[in-house]
Coordinates of C-alpha atoms in Angstrom, one line a residue:
M199 CA -35.1 14.7 -14.8
D200 CA -32.1 16.2 -13.3
V201 CA -29.7 17.3 -16.0
S202 CA -27.5 19.7 -14.0
S203 CA -23.8 19.6 -14.6
G204 CA -23.2 18.5 -11.1
S205 CA -25.0 15.2 -11.8
W206 CA -22.8 14.4 -14.9
V207 CA -20.3 11.5 -14.6
N208 CA -16.6 12.7 -14.6
T209 CA -14.4 10.5 -16.8
T210 CA -11.7 12.6 -18.1
H211 CA -12.4 16.1 -16.7
D212 CA -14.7 17.5 -13.9
W213 CA -17.9 18.8 -15.4
S214 CA -18.8 20.9 -12.3
G215 CA -16.2 23.5 -12.8
A216 CA -15.3 25.4 -16.1
V217 CA -12.1 26.8 -14.8
D218 CA -9.5 25.7 -12.1
L219 CA -7.5 28.9 -11.5
D220 CA -5.3 27.1 -9.0
H221 CA -4.5 24.3 -11.4
L222 CA -3.6 26.7 -14.2
A223 CA -1.5 28.9 -11.8
S224 CA 0.6 25.7 -10.8
I225 CA 1.3 24.9 -14.4
R226 CA 2.3 28.6 -15.2
Q227 CA 4.9 28.5 -12.3
A228 CA 6.7 25.5 -13.5
P229 CA 7.0 25.6 -17.3
E230 CA 10.2 23.6 -17.3
E231 CA 8.3 20.8 -15.6
F232 CA 5.2 20.8 -17.7
A233 CA 6.7 21.8 -21.0
P234 CA 10.1 20.4 -21.4
G235 CA 11.3 21.0 -24.9
G236 CA 9.0 24.0 -25.2
P237 CA 6.5 24.0 -28.1
W238 CA 7.3 20.2 -29.2
H239 CA 6.0 19.0 -26.0
L240 CA 2.8 21.1 -26.1
L241 CA 2.2 19.9 -29.7
L242 CA 2.6 16.3 -28.4
E243 CA 0.0 17.0 -25.7
V244 CA -2.6 18.2 -28.4
L245 CA -1.8 15.4 -30.8
A246 CA -2.3 12.7 -28.1
Y247 CA -6.0 13.7 -27.9
A248 CA -6.2 13.3 -31.8
A249 CA -4.4 9.9 -31.7
D250 CA -7.0 8.9 -28.8
E251 CA -10.0 9.7 -31.1
A252 CA -8.4 7.9 -34.1
S253 CA -7.7 4.9 -32.1
C254 CA -11.5 4.8 -30.9
R255 CA -12.6 5.2 -34.4
G256 CA -10.3 2.9 -36.0
G257 CA -8.4 5.6 -37.8
G258 CA -8.4 9.4 -38.4
R259 CA -6.6 12.3 -39.7
C260 CA -5.0 15.6 -38.6
L261 CA -3.4 18.7 -39.9
V262 CA -0.5 20.3 -38.0
T263 CA 0.2 23.7 -39.1
F264 CA 3.2 26.0 -38.1
W265 CA 2.3 29.7 -38.5
P266 CA 4.6 32.7 -39.1
D267 CA 3.8 34.2 -35.7
G268 CA 5.2 31.3 -33.8
S269 CA 1.7 29.7 -33.2
L270 CA 0.7 26.1 -34.1
S271 CA -2.6 24.5 -34.9
V272 CA -3.8 20.9 -34.9
A273 CA -7.0 20.2 -36.7
D274 CA -8.5 16.7 -36.6
D275 CA -11.6 14.8 -37.9
G276 CA -12.9 13.3 -35.0
R277 CA -16.3 13.6 -33.3
G278 CA -15.4 16.9 -31.6
T279 CA -14.9 17.6 -27.9
D280 CA -18.0 16.5 -25.7
T281 CA -20.7 19.1 -25.2
R282 CA -24.0 18.9 -23.3
E283 CA -27.0 20.9 -22.5
D284 CA -27.6 21.8 -18.8
E285 CA -30.8 22.3 -17.0
H286 CA -30.9 26.0 -18.3
G287 CA -30.7 24.9 -21.9
R288 CA -27.1 26.3 -22.2
I289 CA -24.5 24.4 -24.0
V290 CA -21.5 23.3 -21.9
K291 CA -18.3 22.0 -23.3
K292 CA -16.1 19.6 -21.4
P293 CA -13.7 21.7 -19.6
I294 CA -10.6 20.2 -21.1
M295 CA -8.6 23.4 -21.5
A296 CA -9.0 25.0 -18.0
S297 CA -9.2 21.9 -15.6
K298 CA -7.0 19.0 -15.0
D299 CA -7.2 15.8 -17.0
L300 CA -8.2 13.4 -14.3
R301 CA -6.5 10.4 -16.1
F302 CA -3.1 11.8 -16.2
F303 CA -2.3 15.1 -14.3
D304 CA -1.8 13.5 -10.9
H305 CA -0.6 10.2 -12.3
P306 CA 2.6 10.9 -14.3
E307 CA 3.3 7.2 -14.4
A308 CA 0.2 6.5 -16.4
E309 CA 1.2 7.4 -19.9
R310 CA 4.5 8.8 -21.7
L311 CA 4.4 11.0 -24.7
P312 CA 6.8 10.3 -27.6
D313 CA 9.4 12.6 -26.0
G314 CA 9.5 10.4 -23.1
R315 CA 7.7 12.9 -20.7
P316 CA 4.5 12.3 -18.9
R317 CA 1.3 13.2 -20.4
R318 CA -0.6 15.8 -18.4
G319 CA -3.3 17.0 -20.6
M320 CA -4.6 19.9 -22.8
S321 CA -4.7 22.3 -19.6
V322 CA -0.8 22.3 -19.9
V323 CA -1.1 23.7 -23.3
A324 CA -3.6 26.3 -22.6
A325 CA -1.9 27.4 -19.4
L326 CA 1.5 28.0 -21.2
S327 CA 0.2 29.6 -24.1
E328 CA -0.3 33.4 -24.7
W329 CA -3.6 32.5 -26.3
L330 CA -5.4 29.5 -27.5
V331 CA -8.5 29.1 -29.7
H332 CA -10.6 26.0 -29.5
T333 CA -12.9 25.3 -32.3
N334 CA -15.2 22.4 -31.8
R335 CA -17.5 20.9 -34.5
R336 CA -20.0 18.2 -33.6
V337 CA -23.1 16.7 -35.3
D338 CA -25.3 18.9 -33.1
G339 CA -23.5 22.2 -33.5
A340 CA -20.3 23.9 -33.7
W341 CA -18.6 26.6 -31.2
T342 CA -15.4 28.3 -30.6
Q343 CA -13.7 29.8 -27.5
R344 CA -10.6 31.8 -26.8
Y345 CA -8.3 31.4 -23.8
E346 CA -5.5 33.5 -22.6
Y347 CA -3.0 31.4 -20.4
G348 CA -5.9 28.9 -19.8
V349 CA -8.6 31.5 -18.9
P350 CA -11.5 31.7 -21.2
V351 CA -11.8 35.3 -22.3
T352 CA -14.9 34.7 -24.6
D353 CA -18.0 32.8 -24.0
L354 CA -18.6 29.7 -26.0
E355 CA -19.6 31.4 -29.4
P356 CA -21.6 29.5 -32.2
V357 CA -20.0 29.2 -35.6
E358 CA -21.5 28.2 -38.8
A359 CA -21.6 24.4 -39.5
D360 CA -19.7 23.3 -42.4
G361 CA -20.9 19.6 -42.6
T362 CA -17.6 18.3 -40.9
T363 CA -16.9 17.2 -37.2
G364 CA -13.7 17.5 -35.4
T365 CA -11.5 19.9 -33.3
L366 CA -9.1 22.8 -34.2
V367 CA -6.8 23.7 -31.5
H368 CA -4.6 26.8 -32.4
F369 CA -2.3 28.2 -29.7
R370 CA 0.7 30.5 -29.5
P371 CA 3.1 29.3 -26.7
D372 CA 4.3 31.8 -24.2
G373 CA 7.4 33.8 -25.4
P374 CA 10.1 32.1 -23.4
L375 CA 8.9 28.7 -24.5
R376 CA 9.1 29.5 -28.2
T377 CA 12.8 30.0 -28.0
T378 CA 13.4 26.3 -26.8
G379 CA 11.7 24.6 -29.5
V380 CA 13.3 21.6 -31.5
S381 CA 13.0 21.1 -35.2
M382 CA 9.5 19.8 -35.2
R383 CA 8.6 19.1 -38.7
G384 CA 11.1 16.2 -39.0
R385 CA 10.0 14.7 -35.7
C386 CA 6.2 14.8 -36.8
E387 CA 7.3 12.4 -39.5
R388 CA 8.3 9.9 -37.0
L389 CA 5.0 9.9 -35.1
A390 CA 3.3 7.4 -37.5
Q391 CA 5.2 4.6 -35.6
V392 CA 3.8 5.8 -32.1
W393 CA 0.3 6.6 -33.3
P394 CA -0.4 4.3 -36.3
D395 CA -4.2 5.0 -36.4
L396 CA -3.5 8.7 -36.7
A397 CA -2.5 10.1 -40.3
I398 CA -0.6 13.4 -39.8
E399 CA -0.1 16.1 -42.4
V400 CA 2.1 19.0 -41.8
D401 CA 1.6 22.5 -43.3
D402 CA 4.7 24.7 -42.7
R403 CA 3.8 28.4 -43.3
R404 CA 6.7 30.0 -41.7
G405 CA 8.0 31.5 -44.9
T406 CA 9.9 28.5 -46.2
G407 CA 7.6 27.9 -49.1
T408 CA 7.6 24.3 -48.2
P409 CA 4.3 22.7 -49.3
R410 CA 2.1 20.5 -47.3
A411 CA 3.7 17.2 -46.5
Q412 CA 2.1 13.7 -45.9
V413 CA 3.3 12.1 -42.7
K414 CA 1.5 8.9 -42.9

């Protein structure tokens, strides 16, 4: 049976290519277009995927963490990013970080994020971040991979299973974007009205001593 990646059906991303360098470059050339509002918009791009998963499953949870180095992370309890085995027995992860989301990127009228801006996909977050680490836990295994400005700099590396499923996306926006951020903690509190199936917790570790807060 032919199980090559070229024969896999594309729904949200093109399985035939792991990295679209031209796509990533076009995003990096126009950060004001693809990340208006800086890290807040990037955070919304990540949360939209967690909200999609929660909606499909009839409910879900995620934890948003603000880190002292200016990075952010989103950990959800979904099924994990789709992975498949190719004809050589290698694990292939859906290329959500380094290629365009076929549903949104060329169709800005398709969906708006809570900031009123078009949803473009996770590749925007990866392309406009100094680094991004994507850890993926599924029932059949767990892997992690690091990207720099959207380009993978490590292979898909196995991590020890812990009995959970879901994704962890930890990213540090590019320097200029970090200076354009809004007060994100308060805005997270209002997202329950937009994504009622997603319960969001916030953990602010930026030196304020503020404990983890339940958003919904």
